[in-house]
Coordinates of C-alpha atoms in Angstrom, one line a residue:
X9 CA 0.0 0.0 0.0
X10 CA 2.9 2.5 1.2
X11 CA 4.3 1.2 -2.7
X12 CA 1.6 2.3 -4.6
X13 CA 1.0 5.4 -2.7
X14 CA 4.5 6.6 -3.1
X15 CA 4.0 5.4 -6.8
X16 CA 0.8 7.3 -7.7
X17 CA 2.1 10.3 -5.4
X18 CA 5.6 10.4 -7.5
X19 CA 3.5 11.7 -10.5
X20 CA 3.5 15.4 -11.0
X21 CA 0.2 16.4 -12.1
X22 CA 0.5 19.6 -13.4
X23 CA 1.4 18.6 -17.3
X24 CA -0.8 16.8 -19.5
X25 CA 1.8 14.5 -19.7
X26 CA 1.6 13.7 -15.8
X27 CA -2.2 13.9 -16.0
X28 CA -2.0 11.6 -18.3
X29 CA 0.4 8.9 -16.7
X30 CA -1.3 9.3 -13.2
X31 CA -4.6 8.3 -15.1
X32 CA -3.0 5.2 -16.5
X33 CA -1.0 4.3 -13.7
X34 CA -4.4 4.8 -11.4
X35 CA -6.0 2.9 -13.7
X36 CA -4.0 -0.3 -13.9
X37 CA -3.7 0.1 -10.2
X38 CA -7.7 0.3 -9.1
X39 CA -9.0 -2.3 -12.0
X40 CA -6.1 -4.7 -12.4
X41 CA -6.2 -4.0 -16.3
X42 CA -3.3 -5.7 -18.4
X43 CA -1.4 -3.7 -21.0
X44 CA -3.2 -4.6 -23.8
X45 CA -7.2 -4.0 -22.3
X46 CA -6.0 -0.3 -21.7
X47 CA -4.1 0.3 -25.2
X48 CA -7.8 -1.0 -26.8
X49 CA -9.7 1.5 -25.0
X50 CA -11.8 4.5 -26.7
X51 CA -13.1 7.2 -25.0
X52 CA -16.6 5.7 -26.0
X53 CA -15.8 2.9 -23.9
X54 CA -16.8 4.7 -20.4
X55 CA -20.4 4.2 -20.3
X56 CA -22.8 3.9 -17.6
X57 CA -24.2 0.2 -16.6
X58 CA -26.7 0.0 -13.8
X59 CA -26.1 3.5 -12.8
X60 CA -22.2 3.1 -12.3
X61 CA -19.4 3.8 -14.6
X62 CA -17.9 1.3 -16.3
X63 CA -14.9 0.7 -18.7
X64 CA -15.8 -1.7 -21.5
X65 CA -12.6 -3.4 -22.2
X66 CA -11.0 -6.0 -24.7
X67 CA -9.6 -8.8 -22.9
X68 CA -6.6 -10.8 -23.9
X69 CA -7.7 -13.4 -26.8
X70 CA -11.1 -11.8 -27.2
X71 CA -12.4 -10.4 -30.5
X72 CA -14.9 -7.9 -28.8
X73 CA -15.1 -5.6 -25.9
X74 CA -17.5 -8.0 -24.3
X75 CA -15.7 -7.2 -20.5
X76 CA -15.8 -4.5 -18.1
X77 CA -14.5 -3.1 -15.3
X78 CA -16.0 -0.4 -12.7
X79 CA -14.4 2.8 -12.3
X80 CA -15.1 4.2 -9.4
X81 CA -14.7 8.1 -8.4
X82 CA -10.9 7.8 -7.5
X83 CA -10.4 5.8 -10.8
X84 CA -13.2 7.9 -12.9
X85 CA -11.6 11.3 -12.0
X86 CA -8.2 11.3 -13.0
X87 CA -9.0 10.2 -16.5
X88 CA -11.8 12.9 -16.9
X89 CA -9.1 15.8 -15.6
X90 CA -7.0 13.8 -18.5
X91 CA -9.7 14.3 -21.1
X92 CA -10.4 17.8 -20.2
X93 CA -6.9 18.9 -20.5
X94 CA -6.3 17.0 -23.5
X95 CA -9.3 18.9 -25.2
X96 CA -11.7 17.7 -28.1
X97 CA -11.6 13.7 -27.8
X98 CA -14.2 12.2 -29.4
X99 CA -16.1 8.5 -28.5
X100 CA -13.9 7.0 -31.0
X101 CA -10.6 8.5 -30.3
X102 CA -8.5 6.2 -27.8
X103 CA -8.5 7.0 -24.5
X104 CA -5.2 7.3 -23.7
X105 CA -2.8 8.9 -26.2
X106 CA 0.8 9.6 -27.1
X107 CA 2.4 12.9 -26.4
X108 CA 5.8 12.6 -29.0
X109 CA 6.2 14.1 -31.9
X110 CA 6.2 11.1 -34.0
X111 CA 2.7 10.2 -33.0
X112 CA 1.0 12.8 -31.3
X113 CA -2.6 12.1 -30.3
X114 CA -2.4 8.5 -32.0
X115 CA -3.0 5.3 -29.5
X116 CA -0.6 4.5 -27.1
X117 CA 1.3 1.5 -27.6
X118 CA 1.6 -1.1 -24.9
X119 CA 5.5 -0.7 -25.0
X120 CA 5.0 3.0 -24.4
X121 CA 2.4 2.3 -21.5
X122 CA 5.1 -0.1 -19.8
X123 CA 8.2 2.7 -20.5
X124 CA 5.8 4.7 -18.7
X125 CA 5.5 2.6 -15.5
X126 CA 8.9 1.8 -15.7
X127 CA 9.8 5.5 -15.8
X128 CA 8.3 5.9 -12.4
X129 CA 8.7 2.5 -10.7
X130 CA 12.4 3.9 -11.2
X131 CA 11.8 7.2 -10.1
X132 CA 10.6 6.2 -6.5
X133 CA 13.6 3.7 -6.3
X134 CA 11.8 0.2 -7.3
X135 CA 14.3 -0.8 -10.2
X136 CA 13.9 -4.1 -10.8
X137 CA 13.9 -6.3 -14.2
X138 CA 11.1 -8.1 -11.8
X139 CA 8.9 -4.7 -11.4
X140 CA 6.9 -4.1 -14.7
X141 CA 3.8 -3.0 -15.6
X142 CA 2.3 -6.1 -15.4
X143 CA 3.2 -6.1 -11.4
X144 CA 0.5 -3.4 -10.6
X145 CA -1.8 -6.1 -11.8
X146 CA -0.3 -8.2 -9.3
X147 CA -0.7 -5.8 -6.8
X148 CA -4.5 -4.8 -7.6
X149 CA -5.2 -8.6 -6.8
X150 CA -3.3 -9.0 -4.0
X151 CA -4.9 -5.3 -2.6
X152 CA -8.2 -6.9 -3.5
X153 CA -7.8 -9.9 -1.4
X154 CA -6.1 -7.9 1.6
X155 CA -9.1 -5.4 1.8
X156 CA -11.1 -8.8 2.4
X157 CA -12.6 -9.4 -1.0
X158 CA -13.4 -12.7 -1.6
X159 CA -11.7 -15.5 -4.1
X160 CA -14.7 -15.2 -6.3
X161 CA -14.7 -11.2 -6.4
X162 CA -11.3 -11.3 -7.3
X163 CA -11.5 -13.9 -9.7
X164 CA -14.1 -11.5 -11.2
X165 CA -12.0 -8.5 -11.1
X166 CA -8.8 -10.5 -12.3
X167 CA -10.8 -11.6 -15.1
X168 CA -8.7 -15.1 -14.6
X169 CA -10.3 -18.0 -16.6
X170 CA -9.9 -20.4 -13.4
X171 CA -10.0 -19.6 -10.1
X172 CA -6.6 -21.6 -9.7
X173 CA -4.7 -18.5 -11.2
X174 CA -6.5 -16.4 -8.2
X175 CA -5.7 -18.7 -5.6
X176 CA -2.0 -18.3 -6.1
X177 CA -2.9 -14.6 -4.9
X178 CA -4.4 -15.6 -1.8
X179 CA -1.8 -18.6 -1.0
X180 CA 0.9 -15.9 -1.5
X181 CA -1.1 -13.6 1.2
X182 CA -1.6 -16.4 3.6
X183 CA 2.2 -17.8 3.3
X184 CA 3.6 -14.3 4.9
X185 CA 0.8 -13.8 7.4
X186 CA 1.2 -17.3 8.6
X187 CA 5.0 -17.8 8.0
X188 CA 6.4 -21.4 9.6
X189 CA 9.8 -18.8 9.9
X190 CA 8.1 -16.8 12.7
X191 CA 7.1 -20.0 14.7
X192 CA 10.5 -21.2 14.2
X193 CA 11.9 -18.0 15.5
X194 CA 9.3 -17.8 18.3
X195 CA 10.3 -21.2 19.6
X196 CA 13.9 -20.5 19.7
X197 CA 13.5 -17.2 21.5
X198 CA 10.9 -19.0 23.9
X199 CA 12.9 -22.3 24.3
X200 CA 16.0 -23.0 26.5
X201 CA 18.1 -23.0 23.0
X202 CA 21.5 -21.5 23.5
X203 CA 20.9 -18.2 21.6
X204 CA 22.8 -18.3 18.3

């Protein structure tokens, strides 16, 4: 939590550029998105579904945006202060796009999109070839399951295929809180054991 905090808080706002990088990076964060569902998006995607807001996404392998995800106000915002600034996007434009010179307002790649994340995973001193874009997924599940959601809402939200891909989430959880290495280290302390 600190992470991601630090993370999303490492973005300076003030430039569309920044606007538009804390929009992704909230994004991805909040909804667990992979590279590829946010590259596909259109502004026309956002739409309202049983009075909420929803992001109709692509999956991976999928031919239609038959998905969704919710975006709630703290996910919702950011990308409309985006929008605003970046002026006259229409339904069909994509949501988020490039800033260069080469491709100005065309669809940002998914390269581009993990450069980004890179750029400030970096910048807040998480360099790691194991840190990528694809980790804040990781971290949206795990989030998930720590703010007590269940297997099946995170299954939901993971968009996994089988629950078995979830479950790795939750053993991961469970493994640190109930580490065997701290009831090893309690019994030593406890225990009549000559202290190392």
């Amino acid at each position: 939590v600190a992470q991601i905090k630090n993370l999303l808080g490492s973005i300076d706002r003030i430039t569309l550029e920044g606007k538009r990088d804390f929009a992704l990076i909230n994004l991805l964060v909040r909804t667990g998105l992979r590279t590829i569902e946010v590259v596909r998006a259109d502004v026309g995607d956002i739409r309202q579904e049983s009075g909420e807001a929803v992001l109709q996404i692509q999956g991976k392998g999928r031919d239609a945006k038959d998905d969704f995800v919710l975006l709630t106000d703290d996910a919702l915002r950011p990308i409309y202060e985006y929008l605003t600034a970046r002026g006259g996007a229409v339904d069909t434009d994509p949501l988020f796009t490039s800033l260069s010179d080469r491709n100005k307002d065309e669809r940002l790649t998914t390269n581009s999109l993990r450069r980004r994340v890179k750029h400030y995973l970096r910048g807040i001193g998480l360099d790691s070839e194991r840190l990528t874009c694809h980790s804040l997924r990781h971290s949206c599940v795990t989030l998930c399951l720590q703010a007590g959601a269940t297997i099946q809402e995170a299954q939901a939200l993971a968009r996994h295929a089988s629950i078995n891909s979830t479950l790795i989430y939750a053993h991961n959880i469970d493994r640190i809180a109930n580490a065997p290495e701290r009831k090893i280290d309690a019994l030593l302390r406890d225990s009549a054991v000559t202290r190392l």
